[in-house]
Amino acid sequence: MFSTQPSRLQPCLSPASPAKALLFASSLALIAFTPAAAQQEATIDGKQVILVLTPDAHLEMAEMRQFAQEQTRRKFGVDTDFRFDDRLAASGITFRHEITDDSGLNWKPVHYDHGNGLGVADVDGDGHLDLYFLTQIGSNELWRGRGDGTFENITERAGVGLAERISVTCSFADYDDDGDPDLFVTTVRMGNVLFRNEGGGRFIDVTAEAGLGHVGHSSGATFFDYDLDGDLDLFLANVGVYSGSATGRGGAYVGFEDAFSGHEMPHRTENSILYRNDGGKFVDVSEETGLVDGGWTGDATFFDANGDRYPDLLAINMQGDDRLWINEGGRKFVDRTKEILGKTPFGTMGVEFFDWDGDGDLDLYLTDMHSDMQLRIPPGFEKDKAMMKPWREQGAPNIYGNAFYRNEGDGRFTEISDDIGAENYWPWGLTVADLNADGWEDAFLASSMNYPFRYGVNSVLLNDRGEMLRDAEFLVGVEPRDGNPRTPWFELDCDGDDARHRLCAERSGRWTVYASKGSRSSAIIDIDSDGDLDIVTTEFNDVPQVLVSDLSDRRAVNWVGVRLQGTRSNRDGLGAIVRVTAGGRTLTQQVDGKSGYLTQSSLPLYFGLGEATGVDRIEVRWPSGAVQTVDATAGELNLIVEPEG
């Protein structure tokens, strides 16, 4: 795992096209390196710096990727006439993510490098979405949106900083049905935290009374009403034991040197937990319901796989098989993965159910990071499966790369990732939304591995009418990152405490080590209230990106927003299916809160309408079983309240 030895080129690496041949010829120098190799010394702002993996090579490759992507544009049946521009400075957001030393000064392949999520909710009820950024060292930060693309820091007033803990991620949901989004935060061995929203964006810690203070290697958390009693239950994903008793900077527990082999050691298993909400008190019902998940589970989501209204749970495993748990009447969960999905990826990080082909059924997209980490894939081959591919062809039990399952509508799923262009390189999570408002949901894949690896591009995959996912990150301005793929990573004093550090060999004095940038999570929301969707990312050991779209400046944008308010169902309407009919098409979305990697948010649904200027009707299938049809107004957010009877 994570071998630092030079990898051998496999026969499958022969370039398959002129564009790939061009990329291949310039990529060989980047294939093999050790963490101490591929370094370049430079001076930036008067400081001596060490560049790990030279930026010139990255920029050269980016130019070739951009050229190759431009050549494919003529094949597109999808609009690419819009651009994103990073307006972090104009947004007012000053948050900066900070890592533990296990991902920097004392780098080792340990699960801290998976980073943090990014939560979104209207915490104060002013009609504008707010952003909750998480970090490992230092304080998490809550930024209040003003609706014009600018934000203010309200962390102290809200009381949700948790500066003394190593946070992982968060979920917003109204667990007490009082109309305000509450906040659940997971940590690494410092106790998870439930904050109840008291109104106006002020939170209080109710962890003890709620029974949610589990201490472990926690990760994603998913609220859903598994027993359909009208309140929200919680599935907590626990990864596995990857740290020991020693602590480092910020109190972080130091990771094992062999952390990425932990899934092979039964004594390091840490089961995930299913909690039932009993009037605000959460009770562990994992054993009672049979949902005993001992995988190295990073996250989960839900959908109704068999049409019985009860939400089924997909738990994704970063070191092995994912698990699709079928919910039998809110009483019991049974693993039906093999018969419904067949093979799953080896190292899943991101998950989303969405109707990609417009047939009304929810399809499944999984992103796989760890398969790409087994051997080095040179630039130019990011659209191929991992180099474990020969094993796959010999009947190995997993898919070594991203997976995309088309829902056949009869309980069967067909894996079609290679056919539709769903592959990319080093992906963490994905966020799905209609970036060009054409009525087809697109995908943003937060990617890259940071220190000490080369840069991996973030991917924008535009949905070409449910037939192909078209690579468009260079076409719409998400890449390159203003020509700068590097960021300061850590400081070295080679004449002092760091004299024995591997990067101090034959060096003296003070150095700043620079490394590749990389995103972990993202949220797609309209931050400036102009009717098109923007992208906010959370970066590992860096500042966020606030990528603002100019789509609405170029043409009229037709859209409709939907927010649900349950009465018999849970108030958030989690689990509801919403169908918008407009312009001769019916668009389908599920309310699941799955806003991005590791994160569940409290978000309205956004439907791009393409050329349609109005909405014929909206149908809501509530978790309670009620079916409601309403009129709606295009170009605004429509609140739909579940009927009482």
PDB file of C-alpha atoms in Angstrom, residues 396-557:
ATOM      1  CA  ALA A 396     -11.017 -10.000  -8.752  1.00  0.00           C
ATOM      2  CA  PRO A 397     -14.016  -9.142  -6.569  1.00  0.00           C
ATOM      3  CA  ASN A 398     -13.817  -5.353  -6.929  1.00  0.00           C
ATOM      4  CA  ILE A 399     -13.902  -2.546  -9.469  1.00  0.00           C
ATOM      5  CA  TYR A 400     -10.597  -0.648  -9.379  1.00  0.00           C
ATOM      6  CA  GLY A 401     -11.791   2.860 -10.077  1.00  0.00           C
ATOM      7  CA  ASN A 402     -15.019   4.864 -10.094  1.00  0.00           C
ATOM      8  CA  ALA A 403     -18.287   3.004 -10.610  1.00  0.00           C
ATOM      9  CA  PHE A 404     -21.561   4.141 -12.128  1.00  0.00           C
ATOM     10  CA  TYR A 405     -24.659   1.980 -11.804  1.00  0.00           C
ATOM     11  CA  ARG A 406     -27.598   2.639 -14.109  1.00  0.00           C
ATOM     12  CA  ASN A 407     -30.909   1.859 -12.432  1.00  0.00           C
ATOM     13  CA  GLU A 408     -32.819  -0.429 -14.776  1.00  0.00           C
ATOM     14  CA  GLY A 409     -36.089   0.292 -12.962  1.00  0.00           C
ATOM     15  CA  ASP A 410     -36.808  -3.313 -12.036  1.00  0.00           C
ATOM     16  CA  GLY A 411     -34.521  -3.728  -9.043  1.00  0.00           C
ATOM     17  CA  ARG A 412     -31.430  -4.341 -11.204  1.00  0.00           C
ATOM     18  CA  PHE A 413     -28.407  -2.067 -11.639  1.00  0.00           C
ATOM     19  CA  THR A 414     -25.869  -2.184 -14.495  1.00  0.00           C
ATOM     20  CA  GLU A 415     -22.325  -0.844 -14.017  1.00  0.00           C
ATOM     21  CA  ILE A 416     -21.519   1.471 -16.977  1.00  0.00           C
ATOM     22  CA  SER A 417     -18.731   3.776 -15.738  1.00  0.00           C
ATOM     23  CA  ASP A 418     -16.332   3.050 -18.618  1.00  0.00           C
ATOM     24  CA  ASP A 419     -19.064   3.531 -21.211  1.00  0.00           C
ATOM     25  CA  ILE A 420     -20.150   6.991 -20.082  1.00  0.00           C
ATOM     26  CA  GLY A 421     -16.841   8.619 -19.051  1.00  0.00           C
ATOM     27  CA  ALA A 422     -17.321   8.486 -15.278  1.00  0.00           C
ATOM     28  CA  GLU A 423     -13.653   7.809 -14.476  1.00  0.00           C
ATOM     29  CA  ASN A 424     -11.198  10.373 -13.131  1.00  0.00           C
ATOM     30  CA  TYR A 425      -8.048  10.365 -10.988  1.00  0.00           C
ATOM     31  CA  TRP A 426      -7.592  10.698  -7.222  1.00  0.00           C
ATOM     32  CA  PRO A 427     -11.208  11.648  -6.452  1.00  0.00           C
ATOM     33  CA  TRP A 428     -12.427  12.192  -2.920  1.00  0.00           C
ATOM     34  CA  GLY A 429     -16.066  13.047  -3.150  1.00  0.00           C
ATOM     35  CA  LEU A 430     -18.546  14.293  -5.669  1.00  0.00           C
ATOM     36  CA  THR A 431     -21.273  16.886  -5.661  1.00  0.00           C
ATOM     37  CA  VAL A 432     -24.130  16.638  -8.137  1.00  0.00           C
ATOM     38  CA  ALA A 433     -26.122  19.611  -9.466  1.00  0.00           C
ATOM     39  CA  ASP A 434     -27.204  21.218 -12.742  1.00  0.00           C
ATOM     40  CA  LEU A 435     -24.317  23.601 -13.437  1.00  0.00           C
ATOM     41  CA  ASN A 436     -25.622  24.878 -16.781  1.00  0.00           C
ATOM     42  CA  ALA A 437     -29.345  24.803 -15.877  1.00  0.00           C
ATOM     43  CA  ASP A 438     -30.212  22.596 -18.858  1.00  0.00           C
ATOM     44  CA  GLY A 439     -32.263  20.077 -16.882  1.00  0.00           C
ATOM     45  CA  TRP A 440     -29.508  17.450 -16.629  1.00  0.00           C
ATOM     46  CA  GLU A 441     -27.545  17.103 -13.389  1.00  0.00           C
ATOM     47  CA  ASP A 442     -23.753  17.380 -13.667  1.00  0.00           C
ATOM     48  CA  ALA A 443     -20.954  16.335 -11.307  1.00  0.00           C
ATOM     49  CA  PHE A 444     -18.016  18.078  -9.627  1.00  0.00           C
ATOM     50  CA  LEU A 445     -15.344  15.689  -8.301  1.00  0.00           C
ATOM     51  CA  ALA A 446     -13.007  17.143  -5.673  1.00  0.00           C
ATOM     52  CA  SER A 447      -9.602  15.579  -6.303  1.00  0.00           C
ATOM     53  CA  SER A 448      -5.799  15.457  -5.790  1.00  0.00           C
ATOM     54  CA  MET A 449      -3.476  13.916  -3.202  1.00  0.00           C
ATOM     55  CA  ASN A 450      -1.285  16.832  -2.002  1.00  0.00           C
ATOM     56  CA  TYR A 451       2.071  16.237  -0.321  1.00  0.00           C
ATOM     57  CA  PRO A 452       4.224  14.464  -1.486  1.00  0.00           C
ATOM     58  CA  PHE A 453       2.392  13.662  -4.722  1.00  0.00           C
ATOM     59  CA  ARG A 454       1.815  15.417  -8.024  1.00  0.00           C
ATOM     60  CA  TYR A 455      -1.239  17.592  -8.555  1.00  0.00           C
ATOM     61  CA  GLY A 456      -4.516  16.001  -9.656  1.00  0.00           C
ATOM     62  CA  VAL A 457      -7.123  18.185 -11.330  1.00  0.00           C
ATOM     63  CA  ASN A 458     -10.626  18.724 -10.007  1.00  0.00           C
ATOM     64  CA  SER A 459     -13.102  17.259 -12.492  1.00  0.00           C
ATOM     65  CA  VAL A 460     -16.234  18.850 -13.922  1.00  0.00           C
ATOM     66  CA  LEU A 461     -18.323  16.249 -15.728  1.00  0.00           C
ATOM     67  CA  LEU A 462     -21.176  17.772 -17.694  1.00  0.00           C
ATOM     68  CA  ASN A 463     -24.162  15.523 -18.308  1.00  0.00           C
ATOM     69  CA  ASP A 464     -24.682  15.242 -22.057  1.00  0.00           C
ATOM     70  CA  ARG A 465     -28.418  14.385 -22.094  1.00  0.00           C
ATOM     71  CA  GLY A 466     -27.995  11.206 -20.086  1.00  0.00           C
ATOM     72  CA  GLU A 467     -25.662   9.665 -22.670  1.00  0.00           C
ATOM     73  CA  MET A 468     -22.150  10.723 -21.617  1.00  0.00           C
ATOM     74  CA  LEU A 469     -20.362  12.613 -18.867  1.00  0.00           C
ATOM     75  CA  ARG A 470     -18.163  15.138 -20.690  1.00  0.00           C
ATOM     76  CA  ASP A 471     -14.882  16.326 -19.159  1.00  0.00           C
ATOM     77  CA  ALA A 472     -15.126  20.110 -18.980  1.00  0.00           C
ATOM     78  CA  GLU A 473     -13.056  21.433 -16.058  1.00  0.00           C
ATOM     79  CA  PHE A 474     -10.702  23.327 -18.412  1.00  0.00           C
ATOM     80  CA  LEU A 475     -13.554  24.465 -20.648  1.00  0.00           C
ATOM     81  CA  VAL A 476     -15.476  26.150 -17.821  1.00  0.00           C
ATOM     82  CA  GLY A 477     -12.530  27.654 -15.920  1.00  0.00           C
ATOM     83  CA  VAL A 478     -12.340  25.333 -12.913  1.00  0.00           C
ATOM     84  CA  GLU A 479      -8.882  24.301 -14.138  1.00  0.00           C
ATOM     85  CA  PRO A 480      -6.138  25.350 -14.161  1.00  0.00           C
ATOM     86  CA  ARG A 481      -6.140  26.959 -10.716  1.00  0.00           C
ATOM     87  CA  ASP A 482      -4.938  30.359 -11.910  1.00  0.00           C
ATOM     88  CA  GLY A 483      -1.760  28.608 -13.017  1.00  0.00           C
ATOM     89  CA  ASN A 484      -0.723  27.884  -9.432  1.00  0.00           C
ATOM     90  CA  PRO A 485      -0.982  24.284  -8.244  1.00  0.00           C
ATOM     91  CA  ARG A 486       1.203  24.672  -5.126  1.00  0.00           C
ATOM     92  CA  THR A 487       0.770  25.919  -1.577  1.00  0.00           C
ATOM     93  CA  PRO A 488       2.993  26.179   1.543  1.00  0.00           C
ATOM     94  CA  TRP A 489       2.839  22.884   3.451  1.00  0.00           C
ATOM     95  CA  PHE A 490       5.185  23.092   6.466  1.00  0.00           C
ATOM     96  CA  GLU A 491       8.315  24.799   7.812  1.00  0.00           C
ATOM     97  CA  LEU A 492      11.708  23.189   8.419  1.00  0.00           C
ATOM     98  CA  ASP A 493      14.596  24.324  10.619  1.00  0.00           C
ATOM     99  CA  CYS A 494      17.441  22.227   9.248  1.00  0.00           C
ATOM    100  CA  ASP A 495      19.874  23.635  11.802  1.00  0.00           C
ATOM    101  CA  GLY A 496      17.568  22.883  14.712  1.00  0.00           C
ATOM    102  CA  ASP A 497      14.804  20.445  15.629  1.00  0.00           C
ATOM    103  CA  ASP A 498      14.332  19.251  12.032  1.00  0.00           C
ATOM    104  CA  ALA A 499      17.979  18.460  11.282  1.00  0.00           C
ATOM    105  CA  ARG A 500      17.198  14.754  10.857  1.00  0.00           C
ATOM    106  CA  HIS A 501      14.183  15.321   8.622  1.00  0.00           C
ATOM    107  CA  ARG A 502      14.501  13.570   5.269  1.00  0.00           C
ATOM    108  CA  LEU A 503      14.162  16.862   3.377  1.00  0.00           C
ATOM    109  CA  CYS A 504      17.034  18.396   5.378  1.00  0.00           C
ATOM    110  CA  ALA A 505      19.618  16.024   3.913  1.00  0.00           C
ATOM    111  CA  GLU A 506      22.471  18.205   2.635  1.00  0.00           C
ATOM    112  CA  ARG A 507      20.515  21.363   3.511  1.00  0.00           C
ATOM    113  CA  SER A 508      20.929  23.969   6.221  1.00  0.00           C
ATOM    114  CA  GLY A 509      18.893  26.911   7.411  1.00  0.00           C
ATOM    115  CA  ARG A 510      15.131  27.475   7.373  1.00  0.00           C
ATOM    116  CA  TRP A 511      12.943  26.228   4.559  1.00  0.00           C
ATOM    117  CA  THR A 512       9.290  26.387   3.587  1.00  0.00           C
ATOM    118  CA  VAL A 513       8.086  23.181   1.933  1.00  0.00           C
ATOM    119  CA  TYR A 514       5.545  23.665  -0.861  1.00  0.00           C
ATOM    120  CA  ALA A 515       3.319  20.893  -2.167  1.00  0.00           C
ATOM    121  CA  SER A 516       0.415  20.243  -4.523  1.00  0.00           C
ATOM    122  CA  LYS A 517      -2.958  21.774  -3.817  1.00  0.00           C
ATOM    123  CA  GLY A 518      -6.001  19.572  -3.548  1.00  0.00           C
ATOM    124  CA  SER A 519      -9.716  19.756  -2.788  1.00  0.00           C
ATOM    125  CA  ARG A 520     -11.563  17.392  -0.486  1.00  0.00           C
ATOM    126  CA  SER A 521     -15.203  18.412  -0.372  1.00  0.00           C
ATOM    127  CA  SER A 522     -17.478  20.850  -2.163  1.00  0.00           C
ATOM    128  CA  ALA A 523     -20.940  22.333  -2.157  1.00  0.00           C
ATOM    129  CA  ILE A 524     -22.841  23.630  -5.165  1.00  0.00           C
ATOM    130  CA  ILE A 525     -25.173  26.487  -4.262  1.00  0.00           C
ATOM    131  CA  ASP A 526     -26.251  29.870  -5.597  1.00  0.00           C
ATOM    132  CA  ILE A 527     -24.219  32.157  -3.335  1.00  0.00           C
ATOM    133  CA  ASP A 528     -25.046  35.438  -5.108  1.00  0.00           C
ATOM    134  CA  SER A 529     -28.790  34.910  -5.789  1.00  0.00           C
ATOM    135  CA  ASP A 530     -28.489  35.271  -9.563  1.00  0.00           C
ATOM    136  CA  GLY A 531     -30.193  31.995 -10.504  1.00  0.00           C
ATOM    137  CA  ASP A 532     -27.145  29.965 -11.484  1.00  0.00           C
ATOM    138  CA  LEU A 533     -25.082  27.617  -9.340  1.00  0.00           C
ATOM    139  CA  ASP A 534     -21.651  28.325  -7.890  1.00  0.00           C
ATOM    140  CA  ILE A 535     -19.076  25.938  -6.384  1.00  0.00           C
ATOM    141  CA  VAL A 536     -17.442  26.287  -2.957  1.00  0.00           C
ATOM    142  CA  THR A 537     -14.645  23.863  -2.126  1.00  0.00           C
ATOM    143  CA  THR A 538     -12.818  22.969   1.040  1.00  0.00           C
ATOM    144  CA  GLU A 539      -9.099  22.602   0.397  1.00  0.00           C
ATOM    145  CA  PHE A 540      -6.674  20.412   2.323  1.00  0.00           C
ATOM    146  CA  ASN A 541      -4.175  22.613   4.206  1.00  0.00           C
ATOM    147  CA  ASP A 542      -5.226  25.700   2.263  1.00  0.00           C
ATOM    148  CA  VAL A 543      -7.924  28.326   1.778  1.00  0.00           C
ATOM    149  CA  PRO A 544     -11.232  27.437   0.048  1.00  0.00           C
ATOM    150  CA  GLN A 545     -12.150  28.169  -3.526  1.00  0.00           C
ATOM    151  CA  VAL A 546     -15.287  30.238  -4.148  1.00  0.00           C
ATOM    152  CA  LEU A 547     -15.971  29.540  -7.818  1.00  0.00           C
ATOM    153  CA  VAL A 548     -18.670  31.909  -9.043  1.00  0.00           C
ATOM    154  CA  SER A 549     -20.473  31.126 -12.301  1.00  0.00           C
ATOM    155  CA  ASP A 550     -21.196  33.757 -14.965  1.00  0.00           C
ATOM    156  CA  LEU A 551     -23.943  31.680 -16.628  1.00  0.00           C
ATOM    157  CA  SER A 552     -26.675  34.182 -15.753  1.00  0.00           C
ATOM    158  CA  ASP A 553     -24.583  37.017 -17.228  1.00  0.00           C
ATOM    159  CA  ARG A 554     -24.457  35.241 -20.576  1.00  0.00           C
ATOM    160  CA  ARG A 555     -28.077  34.181 -20.980  1.00  0.00           C
ATOM    161  CA  ALA A 556     -31.419  33.919 -19.230  1.00  0.00           C
ATOM    162  CA  VAL A 557     -31.420  31.080 -16.696  1.00  0.00           C
TER     163      VAL A 557
END
